[in-house]
Amino acid sequence: MRKTYASNLNANGVPLDCIREMLGHSNLSTTLEYIYNPLTEKETYDLISRAL
């Protein structure tokens, strides 16, 4: 559940340091282990296209 929570926050633009604090981690490297891409391939592509 924590991985889904962290990943969804990250996918929606919440800064990594805020996610780190919300999860109670002292090191960002720990937080990064919790994050995966919850988006579909199309959602990821659309997000990248909008960013460029």
Coordinates of C-alpha atoms in Angstrom, one line a residue:
M1 CA 0.0 0.0 0.0
R2 CA 2.9 2.4 0.8
K3 CA 4.4 1.8 -2.7
T4 CA 1.1 2.6 -4.4
Y5 CA 0.7 5.7 -2.2
A6 CA 4.2 6.9 -3.0
S7 CA 4.0 6.1 -6.7
N8 CA 0.6 7.8 -7.2
L9 CA 1.8 10.9 -5.4
N10 CA 4.9 10.9 -7.6
A11 CA 2.9 10.3 -10.8
N12 CA 0.8 13.4 -9.9
G13 CA 3.7 15.7 -9.5
V14 CA 4.2 15.8 -5.7
P15 CA 7.8 16.7 -5.0
L16 CA 10.0 13.8 -3.9
D17 CA 11.1 15.5 -0.8
C18 CA 7.5 15.9 0.3
I19 CA 6.8 12.2 -0.4
R20 CA 9.9 11.4 1.6
E21 CA 8.6 13.4 4.6
M22 CA 5.1 11.8 4.3
L23 CA 6.6 8.3 4.4
G24 CA 8.8 9.2 7.3
H25 CA 12.1 8.5 5.6
S26 CA 15.2 10.3 6.5
N27 CA 17.0 9.4 3.2
L28 CA 15.6 10.0 -0.2
S29 CA 17.2 6.8 -1.5
T30 CA 14.8 4.9 0.7
T31 CA 11.8 6.7 -0.7
L32 CA 13.0 6.0 -4.3
E33 CA 12.8 2.3 -3.6
Y34 CA 9.1 2.7 -3.0
I35 CA 8.3 4.4 -6.3
Y36 CA 7.3 2.7 -9.5
N37 CA 5.4 3.9 -12.5
P38 CA 1.7 3.2 -11.9
L39 CA 0.7 4.7 -15.3
T40 CA -0.1 2.8 -18.4
E41 CA 2.2 3.1 -21.3
K42 CA -0.2 5.5 -23.0
E43 CA -0.5 7.7 -19.9
T44 CA 3.2 7.8 -19.6
Y45 CA 3.7 8.8 -23.2
D46 CA 1.0 11.5 -23.0
L47 CA 2.6 12.9 -19.9
I48 CA 6.0 13.0 -21.6
S49 CA 4.5 14.6 -24.6
R50 CA 2.9 17.4 -22.6
A51 CA 6.1 18.0 -20.7
L52 CA 8.0 18.6 -24.0

